[in-house]
XYZ file of C-alpha atoms in Angstrom:
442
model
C 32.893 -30.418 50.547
C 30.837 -29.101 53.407
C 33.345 -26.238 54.086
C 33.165 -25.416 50.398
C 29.518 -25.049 50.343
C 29.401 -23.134 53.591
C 32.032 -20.877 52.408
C 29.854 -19.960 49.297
C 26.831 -19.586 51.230
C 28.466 -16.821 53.491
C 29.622 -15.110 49.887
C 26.404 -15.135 48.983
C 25.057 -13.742 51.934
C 27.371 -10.721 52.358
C 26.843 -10.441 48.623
C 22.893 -10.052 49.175
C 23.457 -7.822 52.311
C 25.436 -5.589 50.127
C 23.779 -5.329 46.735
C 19.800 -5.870 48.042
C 19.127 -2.274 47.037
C 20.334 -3.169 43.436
C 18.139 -5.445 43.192
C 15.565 -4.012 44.378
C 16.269 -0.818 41.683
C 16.462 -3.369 38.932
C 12.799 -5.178 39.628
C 11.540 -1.311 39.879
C 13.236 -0.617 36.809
C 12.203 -3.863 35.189
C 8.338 -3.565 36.138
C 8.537 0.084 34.622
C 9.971 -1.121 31.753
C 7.604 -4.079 31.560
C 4.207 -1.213 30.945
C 6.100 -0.348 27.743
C 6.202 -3.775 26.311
C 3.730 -5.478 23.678
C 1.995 -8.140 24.571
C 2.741 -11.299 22.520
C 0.566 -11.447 19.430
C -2.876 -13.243 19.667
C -2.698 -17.410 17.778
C -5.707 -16.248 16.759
C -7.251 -13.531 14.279
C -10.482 -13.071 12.099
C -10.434 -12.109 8.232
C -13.390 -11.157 6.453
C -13.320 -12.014 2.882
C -16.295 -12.109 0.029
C -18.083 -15.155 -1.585
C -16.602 -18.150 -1.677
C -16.379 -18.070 -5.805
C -14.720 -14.773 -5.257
C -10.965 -13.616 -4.961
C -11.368 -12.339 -1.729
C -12.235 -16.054 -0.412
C -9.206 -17.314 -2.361
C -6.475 -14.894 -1.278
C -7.742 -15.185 2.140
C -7.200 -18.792 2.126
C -3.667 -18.092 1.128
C -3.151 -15.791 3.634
C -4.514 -18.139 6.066
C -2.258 -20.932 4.688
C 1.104 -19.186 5.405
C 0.416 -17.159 8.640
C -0.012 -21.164 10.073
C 3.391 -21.868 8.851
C 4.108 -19.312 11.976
C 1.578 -20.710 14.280
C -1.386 -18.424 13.333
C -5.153 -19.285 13.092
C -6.405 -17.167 10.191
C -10.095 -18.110 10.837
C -11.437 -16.920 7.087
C -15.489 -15.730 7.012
C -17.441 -15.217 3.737
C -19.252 -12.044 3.627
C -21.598 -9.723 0.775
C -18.578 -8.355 0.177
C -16.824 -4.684 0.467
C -19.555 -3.123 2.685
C -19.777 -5.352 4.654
C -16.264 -6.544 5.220
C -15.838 -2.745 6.269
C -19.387 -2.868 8.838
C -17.127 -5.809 10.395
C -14.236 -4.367 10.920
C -15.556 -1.447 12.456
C -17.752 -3.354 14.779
C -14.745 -5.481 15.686
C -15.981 -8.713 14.353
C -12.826 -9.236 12.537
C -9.220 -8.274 12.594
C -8.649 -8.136 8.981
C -10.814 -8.028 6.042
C -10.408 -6.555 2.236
C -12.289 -3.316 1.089
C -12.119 -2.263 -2.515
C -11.091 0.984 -3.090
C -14.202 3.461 -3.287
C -16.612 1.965 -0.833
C -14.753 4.624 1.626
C -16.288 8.344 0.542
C -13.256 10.819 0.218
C -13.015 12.865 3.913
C -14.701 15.988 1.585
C -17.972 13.492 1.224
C -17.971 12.308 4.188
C -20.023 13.300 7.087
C -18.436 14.210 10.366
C -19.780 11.157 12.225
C -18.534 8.948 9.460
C -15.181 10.283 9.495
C -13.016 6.884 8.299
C -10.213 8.649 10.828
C -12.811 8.059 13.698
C -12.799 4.309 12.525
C -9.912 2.311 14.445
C -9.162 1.317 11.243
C -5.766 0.877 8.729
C -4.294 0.215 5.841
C -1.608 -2.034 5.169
C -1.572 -0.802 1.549
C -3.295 -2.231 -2.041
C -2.955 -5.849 -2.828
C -4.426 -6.040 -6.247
C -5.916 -4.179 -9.036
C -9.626 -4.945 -9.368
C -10.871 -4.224 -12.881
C -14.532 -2.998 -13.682
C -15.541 -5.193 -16.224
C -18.922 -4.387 -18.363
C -20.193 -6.977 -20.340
C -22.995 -6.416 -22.968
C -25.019 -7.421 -25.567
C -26.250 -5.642 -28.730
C -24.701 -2.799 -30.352
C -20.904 -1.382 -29.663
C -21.042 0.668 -26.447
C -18.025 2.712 -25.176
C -19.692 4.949 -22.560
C -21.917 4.206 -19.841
C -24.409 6.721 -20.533
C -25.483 4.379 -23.457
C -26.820 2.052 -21.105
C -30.155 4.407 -20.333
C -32.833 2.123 -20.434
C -31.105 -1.220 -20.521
C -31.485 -4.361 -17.984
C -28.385 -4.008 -16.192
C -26.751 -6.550 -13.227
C -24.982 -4.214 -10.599
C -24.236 -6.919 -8.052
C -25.722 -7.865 -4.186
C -26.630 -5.675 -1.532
C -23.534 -5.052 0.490
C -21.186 -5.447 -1.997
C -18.190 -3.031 -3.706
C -19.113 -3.466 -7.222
C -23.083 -2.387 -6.460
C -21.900 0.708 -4.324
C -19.859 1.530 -7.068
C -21.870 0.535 -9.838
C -24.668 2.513 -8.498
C -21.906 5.627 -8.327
C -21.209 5.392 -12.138
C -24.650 5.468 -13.695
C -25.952 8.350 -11.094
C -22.837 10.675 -12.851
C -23.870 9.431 -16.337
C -27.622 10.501 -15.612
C -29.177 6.557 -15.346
C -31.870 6.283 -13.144
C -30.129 3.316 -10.093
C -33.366 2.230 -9.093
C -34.680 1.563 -12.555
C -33.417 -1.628 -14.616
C -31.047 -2.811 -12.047
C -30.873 -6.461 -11.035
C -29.356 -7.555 -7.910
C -27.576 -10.280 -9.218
C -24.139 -11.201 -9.021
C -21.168 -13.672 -10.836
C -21.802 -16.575 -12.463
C -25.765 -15.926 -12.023
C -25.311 -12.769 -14.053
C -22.942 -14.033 -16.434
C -25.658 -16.567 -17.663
C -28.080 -14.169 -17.447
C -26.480 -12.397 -20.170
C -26.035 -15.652 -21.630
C -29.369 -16.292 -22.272
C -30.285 -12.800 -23.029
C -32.588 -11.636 -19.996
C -30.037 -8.991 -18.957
C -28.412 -6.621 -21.570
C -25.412 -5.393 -19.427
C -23.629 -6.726 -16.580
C -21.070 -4.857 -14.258
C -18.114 -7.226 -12.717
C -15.401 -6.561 -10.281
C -12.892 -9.263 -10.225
C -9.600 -10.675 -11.363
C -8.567 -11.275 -15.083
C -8.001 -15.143 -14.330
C -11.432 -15.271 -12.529
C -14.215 -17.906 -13.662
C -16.462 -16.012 -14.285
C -14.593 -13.010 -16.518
C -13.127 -15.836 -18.431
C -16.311 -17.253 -19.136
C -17.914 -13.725 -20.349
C -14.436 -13.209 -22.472
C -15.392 -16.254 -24.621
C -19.245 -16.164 -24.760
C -20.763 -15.664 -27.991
C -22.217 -12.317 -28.438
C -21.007 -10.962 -25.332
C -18.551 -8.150 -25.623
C -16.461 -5.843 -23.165
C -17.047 -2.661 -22.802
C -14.125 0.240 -24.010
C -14.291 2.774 -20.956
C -13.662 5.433 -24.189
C -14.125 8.053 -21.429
C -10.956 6.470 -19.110
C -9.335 9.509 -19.029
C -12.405 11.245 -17.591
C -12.868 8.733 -14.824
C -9.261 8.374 -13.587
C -9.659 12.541 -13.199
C -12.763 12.372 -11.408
C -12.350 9.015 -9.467
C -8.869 9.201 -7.964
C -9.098 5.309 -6.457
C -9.866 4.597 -10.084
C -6.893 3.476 -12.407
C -6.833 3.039 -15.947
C -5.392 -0.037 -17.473
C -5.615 -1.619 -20.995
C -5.834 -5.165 -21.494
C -3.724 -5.749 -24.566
C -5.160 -7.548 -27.209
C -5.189 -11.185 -27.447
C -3.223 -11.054 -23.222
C -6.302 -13.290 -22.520
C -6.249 -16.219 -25.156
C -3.682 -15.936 -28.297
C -5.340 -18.466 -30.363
C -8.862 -17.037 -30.391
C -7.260 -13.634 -30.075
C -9.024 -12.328 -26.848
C -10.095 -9.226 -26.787
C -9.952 -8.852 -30.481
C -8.276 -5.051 -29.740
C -6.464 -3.158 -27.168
C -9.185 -2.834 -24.367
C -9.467 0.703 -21.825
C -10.875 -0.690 -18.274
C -10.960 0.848 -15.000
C -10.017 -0.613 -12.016
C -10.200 0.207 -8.388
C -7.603 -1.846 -5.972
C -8.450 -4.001 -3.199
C -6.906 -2.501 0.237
C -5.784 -4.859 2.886
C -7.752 -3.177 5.996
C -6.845 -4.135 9.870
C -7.623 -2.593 12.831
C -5.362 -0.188 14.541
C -5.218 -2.583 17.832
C -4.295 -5.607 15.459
C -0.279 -6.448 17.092
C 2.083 -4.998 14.938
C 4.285 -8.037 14.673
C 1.168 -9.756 13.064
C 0.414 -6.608 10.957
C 4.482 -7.458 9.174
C 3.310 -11.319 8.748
C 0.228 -10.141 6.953
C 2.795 -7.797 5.064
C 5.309 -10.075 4.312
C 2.252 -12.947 3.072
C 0.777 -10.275 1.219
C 4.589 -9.730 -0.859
C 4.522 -13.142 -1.806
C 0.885 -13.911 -2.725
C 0.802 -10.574 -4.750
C 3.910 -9.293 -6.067
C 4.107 -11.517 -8.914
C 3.382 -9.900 -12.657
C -0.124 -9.865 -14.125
C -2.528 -9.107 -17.492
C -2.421 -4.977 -15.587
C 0.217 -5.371 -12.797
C 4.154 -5.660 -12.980
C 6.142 -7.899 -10.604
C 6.618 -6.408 -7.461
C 4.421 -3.516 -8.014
C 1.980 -4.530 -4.979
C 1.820 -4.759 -2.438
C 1.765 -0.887 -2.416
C 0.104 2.420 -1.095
C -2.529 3.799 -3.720
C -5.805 4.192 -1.825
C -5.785 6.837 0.780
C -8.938 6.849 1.801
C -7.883 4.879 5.224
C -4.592 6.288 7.064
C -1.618 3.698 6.346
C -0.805 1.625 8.886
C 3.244 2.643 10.832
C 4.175 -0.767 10.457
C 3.158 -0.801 6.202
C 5.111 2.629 5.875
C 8.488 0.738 7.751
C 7.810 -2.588 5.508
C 7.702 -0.254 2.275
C 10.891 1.751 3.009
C 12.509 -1.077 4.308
C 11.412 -4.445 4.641
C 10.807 -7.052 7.375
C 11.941 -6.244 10.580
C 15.060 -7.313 11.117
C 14.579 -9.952 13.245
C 11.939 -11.353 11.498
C 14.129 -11.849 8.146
C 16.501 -14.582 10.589
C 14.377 -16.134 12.547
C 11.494 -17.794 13.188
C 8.082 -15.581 13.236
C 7.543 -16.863 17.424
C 10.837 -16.624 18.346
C 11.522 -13.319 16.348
C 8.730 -11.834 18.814
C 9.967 -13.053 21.508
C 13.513 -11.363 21.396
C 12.422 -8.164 19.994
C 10.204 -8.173 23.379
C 13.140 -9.240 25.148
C 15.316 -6.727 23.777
C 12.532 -3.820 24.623
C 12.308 -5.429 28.385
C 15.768 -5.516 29.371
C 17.684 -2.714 27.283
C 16.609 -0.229 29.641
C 17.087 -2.535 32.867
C 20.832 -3.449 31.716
C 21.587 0.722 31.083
C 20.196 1.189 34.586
C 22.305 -2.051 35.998
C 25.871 -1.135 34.504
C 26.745 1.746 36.592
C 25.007 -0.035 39.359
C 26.981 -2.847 39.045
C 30.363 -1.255 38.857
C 30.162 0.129 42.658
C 28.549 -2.935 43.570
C 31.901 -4.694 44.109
C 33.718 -1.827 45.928
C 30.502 -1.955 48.378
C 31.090 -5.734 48.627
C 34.581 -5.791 49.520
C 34.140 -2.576 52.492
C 31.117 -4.897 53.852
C 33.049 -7.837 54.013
C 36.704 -6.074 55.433
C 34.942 -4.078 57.998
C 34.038 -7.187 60.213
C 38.044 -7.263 60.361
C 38.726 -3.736 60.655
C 36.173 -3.568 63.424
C 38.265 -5.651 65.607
C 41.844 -3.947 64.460
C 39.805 -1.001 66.095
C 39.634 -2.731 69.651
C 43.689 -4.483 68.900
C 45.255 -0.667 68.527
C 42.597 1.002 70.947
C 44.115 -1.919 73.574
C 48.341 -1.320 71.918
C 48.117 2.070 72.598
C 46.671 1.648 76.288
C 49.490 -0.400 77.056
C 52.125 1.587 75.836
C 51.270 4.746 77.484
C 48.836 3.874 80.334
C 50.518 0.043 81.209
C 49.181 -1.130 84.660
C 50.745 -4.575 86.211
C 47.425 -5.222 88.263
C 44.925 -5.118 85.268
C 47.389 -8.299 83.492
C 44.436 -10.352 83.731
C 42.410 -7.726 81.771
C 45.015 -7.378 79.150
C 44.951 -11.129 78.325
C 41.775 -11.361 78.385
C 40.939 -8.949 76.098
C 43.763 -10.728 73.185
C 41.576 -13.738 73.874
C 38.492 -12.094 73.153
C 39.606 -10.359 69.763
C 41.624 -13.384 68.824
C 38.575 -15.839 69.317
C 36.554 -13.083 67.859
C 38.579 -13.251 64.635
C 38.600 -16.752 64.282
C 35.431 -16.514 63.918
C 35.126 -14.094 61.434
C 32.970 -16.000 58.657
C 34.214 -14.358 55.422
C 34.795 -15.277 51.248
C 37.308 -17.766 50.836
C 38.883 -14.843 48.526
C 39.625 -12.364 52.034
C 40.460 -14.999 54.395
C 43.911 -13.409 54.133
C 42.506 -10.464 56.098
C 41.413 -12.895 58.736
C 45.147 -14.760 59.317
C 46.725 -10.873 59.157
C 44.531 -10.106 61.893
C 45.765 -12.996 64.159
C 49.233 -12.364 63.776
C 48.793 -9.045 64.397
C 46.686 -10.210 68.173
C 49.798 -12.182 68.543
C 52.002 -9.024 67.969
C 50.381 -7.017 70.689
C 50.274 -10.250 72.637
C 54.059 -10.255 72.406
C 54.024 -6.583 73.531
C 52.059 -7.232 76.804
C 54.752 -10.202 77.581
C 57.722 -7.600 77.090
C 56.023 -5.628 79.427
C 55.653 -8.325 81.810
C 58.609 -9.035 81.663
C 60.061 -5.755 82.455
């Protein structure tokens, strides 16, 4: 057993005194390649939402709920609401956040130190439609310039609806600062209730409390955008939908006719330095949470890319043509990383091995049969002096020169696999040993 382990030692050896420089090109090769690979995604990531009665909160929780089926801390913080989502995720205070289409001025509007390009910011596409709901009291009103005059709840500071609210009545000539409440949801919606407010403008989801509340309140109606035509023209993050009537209760047939709304959609928005394998989880979440079919919204329409006021992200436009990543469609969301990092790390060192590796042997077999051929140097260096130059008084010379070499190769610590080589030479010192007696002899 000892013999064995000594004989694979000495392989090893000559096999490290061979190939050293290989392996010393493959940790150069491997460090190089090393610069070009991602770092593992972080366990833990901010999203910036809304309220916490709002649909932002909601889908964020959602979010939050899958991405820790994959080992992810979504760690979900309430905000105003668009504005300020977007004041987050440009001061790097969160990862992730949602920002409803037209809080970002078109690049033409914009001034050059508020260029959204400048931002570090992207978008993994639209999620959701967000209709502009105005609710009223009073006489029918189909355009917003009838609201001159009127009590009218635009929504909190910092929030999408007031930015855009605030938008709307400047083109239709209504004084912002005048008549405008900052006040928000359910707050406005019984505001209206009770008749201190005459109009109230709502961004939020069809199934949402409060829109289903305002929908069945007594003397509240919803506004006709008779002018959607004009809007989708002049707003292009604006989309025109109709609510069908009755979609929202059959029995009390709600809304009593075919409704025109607009509606802006809500953008999933990450930063550019969020990991791209966490920028597909988001993705692949976002398919499932809001792909399904809606009052405005087919299935599978979102998630999708129809704001472009932020630059979509690489990794959206891949999912969109294509899918998941490959990986990430068989295996689990950790392990999927860690191959695809694998395969990045040691593709190029395995290329730069092969060729490598095939003269690697050929050097380890010349290493290891030029200790022998070193001494068959000496045995036909000393043949060949005593066939032509013999001498009868340098005997003792002779002999003990066989002596030498054949101590010398036995030894010779070589692989088990070329100890052939050693027992060749031997006979072949006895061969010349057998020539010196001859001569002896004669």
């Amino acid at each position: 057993m000892m013999a064995k382990i000594k004989a694979g030692l000495i392989s090893l050896r000559d096999l490290f005194a061979t190939a050293w420089w290989i392996f010393l090109i493959a940790g150069i090769g491997f460090v190089i390649a090393f610069q070009f690979v991602e770092p593992a995604p972080p366990r833990h990531v901010v999203m910036t939402s809304g309220s916490e009665s709002g649909a932002y909160y909601q889908f964020a929780k959602r979010y939050a709920a899958i991405l820790a089926r994959s080992g992810i801390t979504l760690e979900v913080r309430t905000s105003e609401g668009s504005v300020q989502n977007l004041d987050r995720l440009k001061s790097g205070e969160a990862q992730i956040g949602f920002v409803q289409g037209g809080v970002i001025a078109p690049p033409d509007e914009s001034r050059i130190d508020e260029d959204p390009e400048t931002w570090g910011l992207l978008s993994l596409g639209s999620m959701f439609y967000e209709p502009v709901w105005v609710f009223y009291q009073g006489e029918t009103i189909e355009r917003l310039s009838d609201l001159r005059g009127k009590r009218i709840a635009i929504g909190q500071e910092g929030s999408g609806i007031r930015q855009l609210a605030q938008r709307l009545l400047e083109d239709n000539d209504i004084d912002f600062r005048q008549n405008t409440l900052p006040i928000s949801g359910l707050d406005a919606a019984e505001e209206l209730q009770q008749g201190r407010i005459d109009a109230a403008f709502i961004i939020a989801a069809e199934h949402a409390p409060v829109v289903q509340v305002l929908l069945r309140s007594p003397g509240v109606k919803l506004m006709n955008f008779s002018q959607s035509f004009a809007y989708e023209r002049r707003y292009p993050f604006l989309t025109r939908l109709t609510m069908p009537q009755g979609v929202a209760d059959l029995v009390l047939d709600i809304p009593p006719a075919d409704t025109r709304v607009l509606a802006p959609t809500a953008s999933l928005v990450v930063r550019d330095d969020l990991h791209p394998a966490l920028q597909n989880l988001l993705l692949q979440a976002a398919r499932q949470i809001h792909g399904k079919p809606g009052f405005f919204q087919t299935a599978n329409e979102f998630p999708s890319y129809m704001d472009g006021m932020l630059p979509l992200s690489s990794e959206a436009e891949r999912f969109f043509k294509s899918g998941p990543p490959f990986l990430q469609r068989y295996l689990p969301f950790w392990l999927a990383v860690l191959v695809d990092r694998l395969i990045v790390l040691l593709v190029p060192v395995i290329a730069l091995l092969i060729p490598l590796l095939r003269v690697a042997p050929a050097l380890y077999s010349w290493r290891v049969r030029s200790k022998v051929f070193r001494c068959y140097g000496e045995l036909k260096f000393l043949e060949d002096d005593l066939k032509n130059h013999y001498d009868p008084a340098r005997l003792a010379e002779y002999r003990s020169r066989l002596d030498a070499l054949d101590e010398e190769a036995a030894e010779l610590h070589v692989p088990l696999g070329f100890t052939d080589l050693v027992y060749t030479l031997r006979e072949h010192v006895n061969l010349v040993r057998s020539i010196l007696d001859k001569k002896e002899r004669e």
